Coordinates of C-alpha atoms and ligand atoms in Angstrom, one line a residue:
M1 CA 40.4 -8.5 26.6
R2 CA 41.0 -6.2 23.4
F3 CA 38.4 -6.5 20.5
D4 CA 41.5 -6.8 18.0
E5 CA 42.7 -10.5 20.1
L6 CA 38.9 -11.4 19.9
A7 CA 39.3 -10.7 16.0
A8 CA 42.4 -12.1 15.3
N9 CA 41.0 -15.6 16.9
L10 CA 38.0 -15.4 14.9
D11 CA 40.1 -15.4 11.8
Q12 CA 41.7 -18.6 13.1
M13 CA 38.6 -20.1 13.5
E14 CA 37.4 -18.8 10.4
G15 CA 40.5 -20.8 8.8
T16 CA 40.0 -24.1 10.5
K17 CA 38.3 -27.0 8.8
S18 CA 38.4 -28.9 12.3
R19 CA 35.3 -28.8 15.0
N20 CA 38.0 -29.5 17.3
E21 CA 40.5 -27.4 16.5
L22 CA 37.4 -24.5 16.7
V23 CA 36.5 -25.9 20.1
R24 CA 40.2 -25.6 21.0
I25 CA 40.5 -22.0 19.8
L26 CA 37.7 -20.8 21.8
S27 CA 38.2 -22.2 24.8
D28 CA 42.0 -20.4 25.0
V29 CA 39.9 -17.2 24.4
Y30 CA 37.6 -17.9 27.1
R31 CA 40.8 -19.0 29.4
A32 CA 42.0 -15.6 28.4
A33 CA 38.8 -14.0 29.4
S34 CA 37.3 -12.5 32.6
A35 CA 33.8 -13.1 34.3
G36 CA 32.6 -9.7 32.8
E37 CA 34.3 -10.2 29.3
L38 CA 32.5 -13.6 28.8
A39 CA 29.2 -12.1 27.7
P40 CA 30.3 -9.5 25.5
I41 CA 32.3 -12.6 23.8
T42 CA 30.0 -15.2 23.5
Y43 CA 27.0 -13.1 21.7
P44 CA 29.1 -11.4 19.4
I45 CA 30.5 -14.7 18.0
Q46 CA 27.1 -16.3 17.4
G47 CA 26.6 -12.7 15.3
R48 CA 24.5 -11.6 18.2
L49 CA 24.5 -8.5 21.1
A50 CA 22.0 -10.4 23.4
P51 CA 21.1 -14.0 24.1
F52 CA 18.9 -15.2 20.9
F53 CA 15.8 -14.8 22.9
E54 CA 16.0 -10.9 23.3
P55 CA 15.6 -8.9 20.0
V56 CA 18.5 -6.5 20.2
E57 CA 19.4 -5.7 16.9
V58 CA 22.2 -3.0 16.0
G59 CA 19.2 -1.8 13.4
L60 CA 21.9 -1.1 10.2
G61 CA 21.9 -3.1 7.2
E62 CA 24.3 -3.4 4.4
R63 CA 23.3 -0.3 2.9
L64 CA 23.6 2.0 5.7
L65 CA 26.7 0.2 6.9
M66 CA 28.5 0.9 3.3
T67 CA 28.1 4.4 4.2
A68 CA 29.7 3.7 7.4
I69 CA 32.7 2.3 5.7
A70 CA 32.6 5.0 2.6
A71 CA 32.9 7.9 6.4
A72 CA 35.1 5.8 8.3
Y73 CA 37.9 5.1 5.9
G74 CA 37.4 8.2 3.8
V75 CA 36.4 6.6 0.1
P76 CA 33.3 7.4 -2.2
K77 CA 30.4 5.5 -1.1
E78 CA 30.3 4.0 -5.0
E79 CA 34.0 2.7 -4.4
V80 CA 32.5 0.7 -1.4
V81 CA 29.9 -0.5 -3.4
K82 CA 32.1 -1.3 -6.5
L83 CA 34.4 -3.7 -4.4
N84 CA 31.7 -5.1 -2.5
R85 CA 30.0 -6.7 -5.7
Q86 CA 33.4 -8.3 -6.4
T87 CA 34.3 -9.3 -2.8
G88 CA 30.4 -10.6 -2.2
D89 CA 31.2 -9.9 1.6
L90 CA 31.1 -6.8 2.9
G91 CA 33.3 -7.8 6.2
V92 CA 36.0 -8.5 3.8
T93 CA 35.1 -5.3 1.9
A94 CA 35.6 -3.5 5.3
Q95 CA 39.0 -5.3 5.7
R96 CA 40.3 -4.1 2.5
L97 CA 39.3 -0.6 2.8
A98 CA 40.6 -0.2 6.3
R99 CA 43.3 2.1 7.5
P100 CA 45.4 1.4 10.3
P101 CA 44.1 2.9 13.5
E102 CA 45.2 5.4 15.6
H103 CA 44.8 4.4 18.6
E104 CA 45.0 1.2 20.5
S105 CA 42.1 -1.3 20.1
P106 CA 39.0 -0.6 22.1
S107 CA 38.1 -3.8 24.7
V108 CA 35.9 -6.5 24.1
V109 CA 33.8 -4.9 26.6
D110 CA 33.5 -1.4 24.7
V111 CA 32.8 -2.8 21.4
H112 CA 30.0 -4.8 23.0
S113 CA 28.4 -1.9 24.8
W114 CA 29.0 0.7 22.0
L115 CA 27.1 -1.9 19.8
T116 CA 24.3 -2.4 22.3
G117 CA 24.2 1.7 22.7
I118 CA 23.4 1.8 19.0
A119 CA 20.9 -0.9 19.1
G120 CA 19.2 1.0 22.0
A121 CA 19.0 4.4 19.6
S122 CA 15.3 5.1 18.8
G123 CA 13.2 8.2 17.7
P124 CA 13.8 10.8 15.1
G125 CA 17.1 11.0 14.0
S126 CA 18.4 7.8 15.7
Q127 CA 19.6 6.3 12.2
Q128 CA 22.1 9.4 11.8
Q129 CA 23.0 8.9 15.5
K130 CA 23.5 5.6 14.9
L131 CA 25.9 5.6 11.7
A132 CA 27.7 8.2 13.3
N133 CA 28.4 6.3 16.3
F134 CA 29.0 3.2 14.3
T135 CA 31.3 5.3 11.8
A136 CA 33.1 6.5 15.0
L137 CA 33.9 3.2 16.1
L138 CA 34.7 1.3 12.9
S139 CA 37.5 4.0 12.4
N140 CA 39.2 2.8 15.9
L141 CA 39.5 -0.5 14.4
D142 CA 42.2 -2.6 12.6
A143 CA 41.6 -4.4 9.6
T144 CA 40.8 -7.6 11.2
S145 CA 38.4 -6.3 13.9
A146 CA 36.6 -4.1 11.0
K147 CA 35.9 -7.4 9.2
H148 CA 34.3 -9.2 12.3
L149 CA 32.7 -5.8 13.8
V150 CA 30.8 -5.5 10.2
R151 CA 29.8 -9.3 10.2
I152 CA 28.5 -9.1 13.7
T153 CA 26.3 -6.0 13.0
L154 CA 24.8 -7.5 10.0
G155 CA 24.4 -11.2 12.3
K156 CA 26.5 -13.3 9.3
M157 CA 29.2 -14.6 11.3
R158 CA 30.6 -17.2 8.7
L159 CA 32.4 -19.5 12.0
G160 CA 29.4 -22.0 12.2
I161 CA 29.7 -21.6 16.2
G162 CA 26.8 -23.7 17.6
D163 CA 25.4 -23.5 20.7
P164 CA 26.9 -27.2 21.8
T165 CA 30.5 -25.9 20.0
V166 CA 30.2 -23.2 23.1
L167 CA 29.4 -25.4 25.9
D168 CA 32.3 -27.5 24.9
A169 CA 34.8 -24.7 24.5
L170 CA 33.7 -23.6 28.2
S171 CA 33.9 -27.1 29.5
F172 CA 37.6 -27.1 28.3
A173 CA 38.3 -23.8 29.2
K174 CA 37.5 -24.8 33.1
K175 CA 38.2 -28.5 33.4
G176 CA 40.7 -29.5 30.4
D177 CA 38.1 -32.0 29.0
R178 CA 34.3 -32.2 28.1
S179 CA 33.3 -33.4 31.7
L180 CA 31.1 -30.0 32.7
R181 CA 28.8 -30.3 29.6
P182 CA 26.0 -32.5 31.3
V183 CA 26.2 -29.4 33.9
L184 CA 26.4 -26.8 31.4
E185 CA 23.9 -28.3 29.3
G186 CA 21.3 -28.4 32.0
A187 CA 21.5 -24.7 32.6
Y188 CA 21.7 -24.1 29.0
N189 CA 18.2 -25.9 28.7
R190 CA 16.6 -24.4 31.6
T191 CA 17.8 -20.7 30.7
S192 CA 18.9 -20.7 27.0
D193 CA 21.2 -18.0 27.8
L194 CA 24.9 -19.2 26.7
G195 CA 26.3 -15.5 28.2
L196 CA 24.6 -15.9 31.3
I197 CA 25.8 -19.5 32.0
A198 CA 29.6 -18.2 30.7
R199 CA 29.6 -15.8 33.5
T200 CA 28.1 -17.7 36.3
L201 CA 30.5 -20.7 35.6
W202 CA 33.4 -18.2 36.5
E203 CA 31.7 -16.4 39.1
S204 CA 29.6 -19.0 41.1
G205 CA 31.4 -22.7 39.6
E206 CA 28.9 -25.5 38.7
Q207 CA 26.8 -24.8 42.0
G208 CA 25.9 -21.6 40.6
L209 CA 25.1 -23.5 37.3
D210 CA 22.9 -25.6 39.5
A211 CA 21.3 -22.9 41.1
L212 CA 20.3 -20.9 37.9
K213 CA 16.6 -21.4 37.7
V214 CA 13.6 -21.5 35.0
T215 CA 12.4 -17.8 35.3
A216 CA 9.2 -16.6 33.3
G217 CA 10.5 -14.2 30.6
H218 CA 13.4 -16.4 29.8
P219 CA 12.6 -19.2 27.7
L220 CA 13.7 -22.4 28.2
R221 CA 14.5 -25.4 25.7
P222 CA 11.2 -27.1 24.5
Q223 CA 10.5 -30.8 25.5
L224 CA 10.5 -32.9 22.0
A225 CA 9.1 -36.1 21.4
E226 CA 10.6 -39.4 20.1
R227 CA 8.5 -41.6 17.4
L228 CA 7.3 -45.4 17.8
P229 CA 5.9 -47.4 15.2
N230 CA 2.4 -48.0 16.5
P231 CA 0.3 -47.5 19.1
E232 CA 0.6 -51.0 20.6
A233 CA 4.6 -50.1 21.0
V234 CA 3.7 -47.2 22.9
I235 CA 1.5 -49.3 25.1
K236 CA 3.9 -51.6 25.7
K237 CA 6.8 -48.8 26.6
L238 CA 4.9 -46.6 28.5
G239 CA 1.7 -48.1 29.7
M240 CA -1.0 -45.9 30.8
V241 CA -0.6 -42.6 28.7
G242 CA -2.2 -39.1 28.1
V243 CA -3.4 -38.9 24.7
Q244 CA -3.7 -35.4 22.7
P245 CA -4.4 -34.5 18.7
K246 CA -0.8 -33.6 17.3
Y247 CA -1.8 -29.7 16.1
D248 CA 0.0 -29.3 12.9
G249 CA 0.7 -25.2 13.8
L250 CA 3.6 -23.2 15.4
R251 CA 5.1 -24.2 18.9
V252 CA 4.7 -21.3 21.1
Q253 CA 6.1 -20.6 24.6
I254 CA 3.9 -18.1 26.1
H255 CA 5.5 -16.2 29.1
K256 CA 3.7 -13.7 31.2
A257 CA 5.8 -12.2 34.3
G258 CA 4.2 -9.6 35.8
D259 CA 2.7 -7.1 33.1
E260 CA 5.1 -8.4 30.6
V261 CA 3.7 -11.0 28.2
S262 CA 6.5 -12.6 25.7
I263 CA 6.0 -15.4 23.3
F264 CA 8.9 -17.3 21.8
S265 CA 9.0 -19.9 18.8
R266 CA 10.4 -23.4 19.4
N267 CA 13.7 -22.4 18.6
L268 CA 13.4 -19.8 21.1
E269 CA 13.0 -16.2 19.3
S270 CA 10.9 -13.6 20.4
W271 CA 8.0 -13.8 18.2
T272 CA 5.9 -11.6 20.3
E273 CA 5.1 -8.6 18.1
A274 CA 3.5 -11.3 15.3
F275 CA 0.9 -12.9 17.9
P276 CA -0.8 -10.0 19.4
E277 CA -4.1 -12.1 20.1
L278 CA -1.9 -14.3 22.4
V279 CA -0.6 -11.8 24.2
A280 CA -3.5 -10.1 24.9
A281 CA -4.8 -13.7 26.1
A282 CA -2.0 -14.3 28.3
S283 CA -2.3 -10.6 29.7
G284 CA -5.5 -11.3 30.6
L285 CA -5.0 -14.6 32.6
K286 CA -5.4 -14.1 36.4
V287 CA -1.8 -15.2 37.5
E288 CA 1.2 -13.1 38.7
S289 CA 3.5 -15.4 36.4
V290 CA 3.4 -18.0 34.3
I291 CA 5.2 -20.0 31.2
L292 CA 3.0 -22.4 29.0
D293 CA 3.7 -24.5 26.2
G294 CA 1.7 -25.1 23.5
E295 CA 0.7 -24.9 19.6
A296 CA -0.5 -21.9 17.9
I297 CA -2.9 -22.4 15.0
A298 CA -4.7 -19.5 12.9
Y299 CA -8.6 -20.4 12.0
N300 CA -11.0 -19.0 9.8
P301 CA -13.6 -17.6 12.1
E302 CA -16.4 -17.8 9.2
S303 CA -15.8 -21.5 8.2
E304 CA -14.4 -22.7 11.9
E305 CA -11.6 -24.4 10.6
Y306 CA -8.2 -24.4 11.5
V307 CA -5.8 -23.3 7.9
P308 CA -2.6 -25.1 7.3
F309 CA 1.0 -24.4 9.1
Q310 CA 2.3 -22.6 5.8
E311 CA -0.7 -20.2 6.3
T312 CA 0.0 -20.0 9.7
T313 CA 3.7 -19.4 9.5
A314 CA 2.9 -16.2 7.3
R315 CA 2.2 -14.0 10.1
R316 CA 6.2 -14.3 10.9
R317 CA 6.3 -11.4 8.3
K318 CA 6.3 -8.1 10.1
E319 CA 3.9 -6.6 7.7
G320 CA 0.4 -6.9 8.0
V321 CA 0.2 -8.8 11.2
Q322 CA -3.1 -6.8 12.6
Q323 CA -4.6 -8.0 9.2
F324 CA -3.7 -11.4 9.7
A325 CA -5.1 -10.9 13.3
N326 CA -8.6 -10.0 12.1
Q327 CA -8.8 -12.8 9.4
A328 CA -7.3 -15.4 10.7
P329 CA -6.9 -15.0 14.4
L330 CA -4.7 -17.7 16.3
R331 CA -5.5 -20.0 19.0
A332 CA -3.2 -21.8 21.2
F333 CA -3.9 -25.7 22.2
V334 CA -1.8 -25.5 25.3
F335 CA -0.7 -28.6 26.1
D336 CA 2.0 -28.1 29.3
V337 CA 2.6 -25.3 32.1
M338 CA 6.2 -25.0 33.8
F339 CA 6.1 -22.4 36.1
R340 CA 3.3 -20.5 38.0
D341 CA 3.6 -17.5 40.1
G342 CA 7.3 -17.6 40.8
T343 CA 7.2 -21.9 41.3
D344 CA 9.3 -23.8 39.0
L345 CA 6.2 -26.9 37.8
T346 CA 9.1 -28.9 35.9
Q347 CA 9.3 -31.4 38.6
L348 CA 5.7 -32.4 38.7
P349 CA 4.2 -35.1 37.0
Y350 CA 2.4 -34.4 33.8
E351 CA -1.2 -35.1 35.0
R352 CA -0.7 -32.5 38.0
R353 CA 0.9 -29.7 35.4
F354 CA -2.1 -30.6 33.1
E355 CA -4.4 -29.8 35.9
I356 CA -2.7 -26.5 36.4
A357 CA -3.0 -25.5 33.1
Q358 CA -6.5 -26.4 33.1
E359 CA -7.0 -23.7 36.2
V360 CA -4.8 -20.9 34.8
L361 CA -7.1 -21.1 31.3
R362 CA -10.4 -21.8 32.7
R363 CA -11.6 -18.6 31.4
S364 CA -9.6 -18.1 28.1
D365 CA -11.3 -18.6 24.5
T366 CA -8.0 -18.2 23.1
L367 CA -6.1 -19.9 25.2
L368 CA -7.3 -23.6 25.2
T369 CA -6.3 -26.6 26.7
A370 CA -5.5 -29.3 24.0
P371 CA -7.9 -32.2 25.2
L372 CA -6.0 -34.9 26.8
T373 CA -7.5 -38.9 27.0
K374 CA -6.2 -41.2 29.3
T375 CA -6.0 -44.7 28.4
D376 CA -3.4 -47.7 28.7
S377 CA -5.3 -49.6 25.8
A378 CA -3.6 -50.2 22.4
E379 CA -7.3 -50.5 20.7
Q380 CA -8.2 -47.2 22.6
L381 CA -5.1 -45.2 21.2
T382 CA -5.6 -46.7 17.7
K383 CA -9.3 -45.1 17.8
E384 CA -7.9 -41.8 18.8
L385 CA -5.3 -41.9 16.5
L386 CA -7.7 -43.0 13.5
D387 CA -10.2 -40.1 14.9
N388 CA -7.6 -37.3 14.8
I389 CA -6.6 -38.3 11.3
S390 CA -9.7 -38.3 9.9
R391 CA -10.3 -34.9 11.6
G392 CA -7.4 -33.6 9.3
L393 CA -4.7 -33.4 12.3
E394 CA -1.3 -35.1 12.0
G395 CA -1.7 -38.0 14.6
V396 CA -1.7 -38.1 18.5
V397 CA 1.2 -37.3 21.2
A398 CA 1.1 -39.8 23.8
K399 CA 2.3 -38.4 27.4
R400 CA 3.6 -40.4 29.8
L401 CA 1.3 -39.2 33.0
D402 CA 4.3 -39.4 35.8
S403 CA 6.9 -37.6 33.6
P404 CA 8.8 -34.2 34.4
Y405 CA 8.8 -31.4 32.0
Q406 CA 12.7 -32.2 30.8
A407 CA 13.8 -29.2 28.8
G408 CA 15.6 -29.8 25.9
A409 CA 15.2 -33.7 25.8
R410 CA 13.9 -35.6 23.4
N411 CA 12.7 -38.9 25.1
F412 CA 9.9 -41.3 25.6
N413 CA 8.2 -38.9 27.9
W414 CA 6.6 -37.9 24.9
V415 CA 5.8 -40.1 21.6
K416 CA 4.3 -38.7 18.4
L417 CA 2.5 -41.3 16.3
K418 CA 1.4 -40.7 12.8
R419 CA -0.3 -42.2 9.9
N420 CA 1.5 -45.4 9.0
T421 CA 1.8 -46.4 5.7
S422 CA 2.6 -50.1 6.3
G423 CA 6.4 -50.6 5.9
R424 CA 7.3 -47.1 4.7
L425 CA 8.4 -44.4 6.8
N426 CA 5.4 -42.8 8.4
D427 CA 7.3 -39.2 9.3
T428 CA 9.0 -36.9 7.6
I429 CA 12.7 -35.9 8.4
D430 CA 14.1 -32.6 8.5
V431 CA 17.5 -32.1 6.8
V432 CA 19.9 -29.0 6.6
L433 CA 20.8 -28.0 3.2
L434 CA 24.8 -28.3 2.9
G435 CA 25.2 -27.8 -0.8
Y436 CA 24.3 -28.1 -4.2
Y437 CA 25.4 -29.0 -7.6
L438 CA 24.8 -26.7 -10.9
G439 CA 22.2 -28.2 -12.7
K440 CA 22.3 -29.5 -16.3
G441 CA 19.7 -28.5 -18.8
K442 CA 16.5 -27.2 -17.8
R443 CA 17.5 -27.0 -14.3
A444 CA 20.2 -25.1 -15.0
E445 CA 17.6 -22.2 -15.6
F446 CA 16.8 -22.3 -12.1
G447 CA 20.6 -22.3 -10.5
A448 CA 20.6 -25.2 -8.9
G449 CA 20.6 -29.3 -9.8
A450 CA 20.3 -31.2 -6.9
L451 CA 20.7 -30.6 -3.1
L452 CA 23.4 -32.3 -0.5
A453 CA 21.0 -32.8 2.4
G454 CA 22.3 -33.7 5.7
V455 CA 21.3 -34.3 9.4
Y456 CA 22.8 -33.4 12.7
D457 CA 24.9 -35.4 14.7
A458 CA 24.4 -34.2 18.2
D459 CA 27.1 -36.0 20.2
T460 CA 29.7 -34.3 17.8
D461 CA 27.7 -31.4 16.8
E462 CA 28.6 -31.9 13.1
F463 CA 26.5 -32.0 10.0
V464 CA 26.6 -35.5 8.5
T465 CA 25.0 -36.0 4.7
I466 CA 22.2 -38.5 4.1
S467 CA 21.2 -37.7 0.7
K468 CA 20.6 -35.9 -2.4
L469 CA 17.8 -34.1 -3.0
G470 CA 16.0 -33.4 -6.6
T471 CA 12.5 -33.9 -6.5
G472 CA 9.3 -32.6 -5.0
L473 CA 9.3 -28.8 -6.0
S474 CA 8.0 -27.2 -8.8
D475 CA 9.9 -25.0 -11.0
Q476 CA 8.9 -22.0 -9.4
G477 CA 9.9 -23.6 -6.2
W478 CA 13.7 -24.6 -7.7
R479 CA 13.6 -20.9 -8.2
D480 CA 12.6 -20.0 -4.7
I481 CA 15.0 -22.2 -3.1
H482 CA 18.2 -21.1 -5.2
Q483 CA 17.3 -17.6 -4.3
R484 CA 17.5 -18.4 -0.2
L485 CA 20.5 -20.2 -1.2
S486 CA 22.9 -17.6 -2.3
S487 CA 23.0 -15.8 0.8
L488 CA 24.4 -19.2 2.3
E489 CA 26.9 -19.7 -0.1
V490 CA 30.5 -20.3 1.6
P491 CA 33.7 -20.8 -0.5
V492 CA 34.8 -24.0 1.3
K493 CA 33.3 -26.8 3.3
P494 CA 32.4 -25.4 6.7
P495 CA 34.2 -26.4 9.4
R496 CA 30.9 -28.9 11.4
V497 CA 30.2 -30.4 8.1
R498 CA 31.4 -34.1 7.6
S499 CA 30.8 -35.3 3.9
N500 CA 32.3 -37.7 1.2
F501 CA 30.8 -35.7 -1.1
V502 CA 32.0 -32.4 -2.9
P503 CA 29.1 -30.2 -4.3
D504 CA 30.0 -27.6 -6.7
V505 CA 29.0 -24.9 -4.1
W506 CA 28.9 -25.2 -0.2
L507 CA 26.2 -24.0 2.0
K508 CA 26.6 -22.4 5.4
P509 CA 24.0 -25.2 7.2
A510 CA 21.3 -22.9 8.2
L511 CA 17.8 -23.8 6.0
V512 CA 16.2 -26.7 6.9
V513 CA 13.6 -28.9 4.4
E514 CA 11.3 -31.1 5.1
V515 CA 11.2 -34.5 3.0
L516 CA 9.5 -37.9 3.1
A517 CA 11.3 -40.9 1.8
D518 CA 10.5 -44.3 1.5
E519 CA 13.1 -45.7 3.6
I520 CA 16.3 -45.5 5.5
T521 CA 19.0 -47.4 3.7
P522 CA 22.6 -48.4 4.6
S523 CA 25.1 -46.1 2.5
P524 CA 28.7 -46.9 2.1
R525 CA 28.9 -43.0 1.0
H526 CA 26.9 -40.9 3.3
T527 CA 28.4 -39.9 6.7
A528 CA 25.1 -39.8 8.5
G529 CA 25.7 -42.6 11.3
M530 CA 29.1 -43.9 9.4
T531 CA 31.6 -45.3 12.0
A532 CA 34.9 -47.4 11.2
D533 CA 32.8 -50.2 11.0
R534 CA 29.7 -49.5 10.5
P535 CA 28.5 -47.7 7.1
G536 CA 26.2 -44.6 6.9
F537 CA 22.5 -44.2 6.1
A538 CA 20.9 -42.8 3.3
L539 CA 17.3 -41.6 2.2
R540 CA 15.6 -43.7 -0.8
F541 CA 13.6 -41.8 -3.0
P542 CA 13.5 -38.8 -1.2
R543 CA 11.5 -35.6 -2.1
I544 CA 10.7 -32.1 -0.4
V545 CA 7.6 -31.9 1.4
S546 CA 8.0 -27.8 2.4
L547 CA 10.9 -25.3 3.9
R548 CA 10.8 -25.2 7.3
T549 CA 12.4 -21.6 7.6
A550 CA 10.0 -20.4 10.1
D551 CA 10.5 -22.6 12.9
K552 CA 13.7 -24.7 12.8
K553 CA 17.5 -24.1 13.3
P554 CA 19.9 -26.5 11.3
E555 CA 20.5 -28.2 15.4
D556 CA 16.6 -28.5 15.4
A557 CA 17.0 -30.9 12.3
T558 CA 16.5 -34.6 12.8
T559 CA 19.0 -36.2 14.5
V560 CA 21.9 -39.2 13.6
R561 CA 20.0 -41.0 16.9
E562 CA 17.0 -40.5 15.8
I563 CA 17.5 -42.0 12.0
Q564 CA 19.1 -45.1 13.4
E565 CA 16.1 -45.3 15.8
M566 CA 13.7 -45.2 12.6
F567 CA 16.4 -47.6 10.8
E568 CA 15.5 -50.2 13.5
Q569 CA 11.8 -49.7 13.8
Q570 CA 11.7 -49.9 9.9
K571 CA 13.8 -53.7 10.0
Q572 CA 11.4 -54.5 13.2
R573 CA 8.4 -53.4 10.6
G574 CA 9.8 -55.5 7.9
S575 CA 10.4 -58.8 9.7
T576 CA 6.8 -58.7 11.1
Ligands
AMP601 P1 7.9 -33.0 15.6 O1 8.1 -31.5 15.3 O2 7.3 -33.9 14.2 O3 9.1 -33.5 16.4 O4 6.8 -33.3 16.5 C1 6.9 -32.7 17.8 C2 5.8 -31.1 17.7 O5 4.7 -31.3 17.8 C3 6.2 -30.0 18.8 O6 7.2 -29.5 18.7 C4 4.8 -29.2 18.7 O7 5.1 -28.1 17.9 C5 3.9 -30.1 18.1 N1 2.3 -30.6 18.6 C6 1.3 -30.6 18.4 N2 0.5 -30.9 19.1 C7 1.0 -31.6 20.5 C8 0.8 -31.7 21.5 N3 -0.3 -32.0 21.9 N4 2.2 -32.2 22.4 C9 3.2 -31.7 22.1 N5 3.8 -31.5 21.1 C10 2.4 -31.2 19.8

């Protein structure tokens, strides 16, 4: 496949407002692709060169790309800068300035390997080399290809192709319907690598997908927790459980494969560089290979207290990692092990996995197993919950002792219990910002009035609205949020957003915000949970608690199904 053919399809996808249409176009692209072309198509359409967990970046920012555009098209750089101020999109700037190329378009495979080569350049003089190679590539492309190449390089695709859309498109390409979704999803949950899955499906069919196994070094999608309203409900549903404190830190997946240690965040980005003390601790473990799941928390060695979530996440910034490591070193409370010395442990019962985790971590004082108490008594569980809350923790997680590790699943193997404030919602909701209204009066000064917020519909891979948000932030908070939003603004409603509201400015669904509300109410206008014969859901008195930019992708926001369940639980609480 030539790169200009892919680019023409990306243009069509950009023009569509319907998700079904997006899936159709993408499945046509896949149908026309050979096995070797699948990875070089799949990563770039999400603005990447490799799976999310591999930190491969082209390493050319906007300024250098402007230099490349100027050189490729023989125009002064000031002209590029000026035009870019008008278009606000460097891809469109390149498209406008592009000249017809002399040669036929390179193939998708060539473009991908060319960019990968640029990403790999390092050492003295590499910046010049990167620039020269990128300029050469750009001058060989037509205008539409140039637009998409620049966006891929910046990691700023405007298509909103989420992972479920890719999985659907692969299924349609092979079967003409969605029937392959479960097999594809299973393989995806174990490997988190869409390019690998696509190639495997083409080369060895469904059996090949089944044969893709958990591997040290490749993150698997994390198991997630369900909610239940109170300890009685937990014991009634799960019987005997293992109870652990619920730490408010950062989810970490720690991999050791031989001498290599990597650490992944909840959304499977590589955070290895940010956590040197966890890397050192994992390197010292007496195992050939292992995958651990846990929660990392910074603590203050002097006061021996754990520091709050926001301070733990400050680590993400590249600067000052070592300083942080000295001042507030991290510990990880490990609650699971999925792989050890070449063996996949995910199918073992939790009780056994926990024992293995204890064996593996016996001598570490940085990687600690999260304490586990067994009980089938609601009173005992209540006591654990209250104890943990009084120690300043969020609550507890109760786990079925006989459950396997189900990668990517949110189910009743794990149930989180937090403080219950009688009748009110006892948990925060993670919403995605979808748009904003231009503020009036004082608000206008901060650049934004109310925000339009949504949740994720995992069945349709869409974002649906649930609330407008107007409170919870200080004046400075509003300014900060608006600054973050400016890079997410898009001219029209993104294809995966379903909304009856039309905000003044639409946003690419990317920023996740944690909100607390009093209750969930039916709504005739919000699209969350709305069907032909049922109204949607809205939040009553929502207020922003924190920005969850550090560890959640938009698809990790609260789902419609969870909102539905919270609504049911709220009804039950109301009637008792
Ligand atoms: P939530 O993000 O509210 O859905 O709660 C689930 C999260 O709690 C997990 O993703 C972990 O990051 C965190 N967590 C803290 N302590 C535990 C624990 N002992 N077991 C499982 N998850 C935990």
